[in-house]
Amino acid sequence: MDEFIREASSLFESRFGRAAELTAFAPGRVNLIGEHIDYNGGRVLPCSLSLGTYAAASPRGDGAIRLVSADMAEEIVSSADEIAALPCEPAAFSGFGWAAYPLGVARKLMERGYALGGFEMAVCGSLPRGSGLSSSASLEVLTCAVLKRLFDLGLGGVEASLVSLAAERDCAGVNCGIMDQFVCAMGRQDHALLLDTNTLDYGYIPFDLGENELLIMNTKKPRRLADSKYNERRAECEAALRAVGGLFDPPKSSLCELTPEEFDTVSHLLPEPLLRRARHAVTENRRVALAAEALEAGDVGRLGRLINASHDSLRDDYEVTGRELDSIVEAARSHPAVLGARMTGAGFGGCAIAIAPKAAAQEVIDLVAERYKQETGYDCEIYAAETGCAPFGEEPDK
Ligand code: ADP
Ligand code: MG
């Protein structure tokens, strides 16, 4: 961690010619289970990671905003007045490139009445970008944490996640659910966060896998289809809800309000592929509840079986896995000691996870790397996940 704080600080000094007033960190996240249901009112069970995004920042008296990233060539220059005057729409922010995320956050904070001045910020990151570990939410939440401290904002973690989500949706133009921003803001080290995306009720469960560890397996496959298919799945779920939600008393306002048993009574009314899309949402939500129980009880074997079932549902019913994710998951499962494996994130590439005994982890890593390369031609990257602390995670928000 220190190494990245130093990198952000020295980038700040070399670009802006003075020492930064503060440094900050926001984690990325890995979702254990509860995939593609944060926009269906379901519950999700992610962890914040020790990998994340770092910033060094100072306020500026002249209202100018200057942003640099160690990973991007261009410096972005704007001003608090310019940002305040922009409409919250992707076309207004697209010219800022990567800085659409931090500037979108600044804009959304202003929209909520927070007074911001000019500032300079240098960022760098230890997360792979565009791989389903939420580097975008990490950058948004990081910006909230920085601006809160620079301008002494009375901003809590739940509000910071809503501001970050609004920036990602309205300013960056990515129509995502609340999970990523929420856990990047509110996660705790050594814990998983159980979040009800309908009510934003949340709680923490100690993340203790005993003799096992969680492996993150990056397919290194760019998520090319992800955006268009993501929107298609959202639309299919909305259509399924319109078809059956009103048949209940009171009517269901999201798919995950249906229990699997209720779903069975109406599923015959749904045409394909809506039937399978909705079935994924409803059964995945049940699996999250069971997985939370298993984690709490220390039953890692059961957690692994639920993780397997989640992947199978995402592959067969939701159809968001694809050849590379299926291949890496099957490679992990082919090792007899692996307790479970599944894709994580939006799908169509990006990362998968596996639970393996610590004693067998290196063997699993070698086996997966070899098999995956043989089947797909890609070199994957696999490492043990470490949880990390989110900037608002320890605050008394509720
Ligand atoms: P994911 O959130 O899964 O990593 P996204 O495509 O949603 O993938 O977000 C990746 C984008 O977030 C990058 O293309 C870049 O615009 C921005 N981003 C993330 N981390 C950084 C960083 N350290 N510096 C600059 N931009 C970043
Ligand atoms: Mg993202």
mmCIF file of N, CA and C in Angstrom, residues 245-253 257:
data_model
loop_
_atom_site.group_PDB
_atom_site.id
_atom_site.type_symbol
_atom_site.label_atom_id
_atom_site.label_comp_id
_atom_site.label_asym_id
_atom_site.label_seq_id
_atom_site.Cartn_x
_atom_site.Cartn_y
_atom_site.Cartn_z
ATOM 1 N N GLY A 245 -45.177 -9.454 -12.420
ATOM 2 C CA GLY A 245 -45.145 -8.749 -11.128
ATOM 3 C C GLY A 245 -46.518 -8.366 -10.631
ATOM 4 N N GLY A 246 -47.400 -7.997 -11.566
ATOM 5 C CA GLY A 246 -48.730 -7.523 -11.191
ATOM 6 C C GLY A 246 -49.684 -8.633 -10.783
ATOM 7 N N LEU A 247 -49.263 -9.890 -10.911
ATOM 8 C CA LEU A 247 -50.155 -11.005 -10.577
ATOM 9 C C LEU A 247 -50.178 -11.277 -9.075
ATOM 10 N N PHE A 248 -49.319 -10.581 -8.333
ATOM 11 C CA PHE A 248 -49.253 -10.807 -6.893
ATOM 12 C C PHE A 248 -49.931 -9.659 -6.148
ATOM 13 N N ASP A 249 -50.363 -9.945 -4.956
ATOM 14 C CA ASP A 249 -51.004 -8.935 -4.133
ATOM 15 C C ASP A 249 -50.261 -8.844 -2.801
ATOM 16 N N PRO A 250 -49.526 -7.793 -2.489
ATOM 17 C CA PRO A 250 -49.324 -6.623 -3.348
ATOM 18 C C PRO A 250 -48.412 -6.950 -4.531
ATOM 19 N N PRO A 251 -48.496 -6.137 -5.599
ATOM 20 C CA PRO A 251 -47.677 -6.390 -6.781
ATOM 21 C C PRO A 251 -46.185 -6.323 -6.445
ATOM 22 N N LYS A 252 -45.397 -7.082 -7.161
ATOM 23 C CA LYS A 252 -43.940 -7.089 -6.922
ATOM 24 C C LYS A 252 -43.307 -5.930 -7.687
ATOM 25 N N SER A 253 -42.436 -5.207 -6.992
ATOM 26 C CA SER A 253 -41.810 -4.072 -7.679
ATOM 27 C C SER A 253 -40.405 -4.406 -8.171
ATOM 28 N N GLU A 257 -38.103 -9.745 -5.386
ATOM 29 C CA GLU A 257 -39.127 -9.849 -4.342
ATOM 30 C C GLU A 257 -39.866 -11.176 -4.445
#
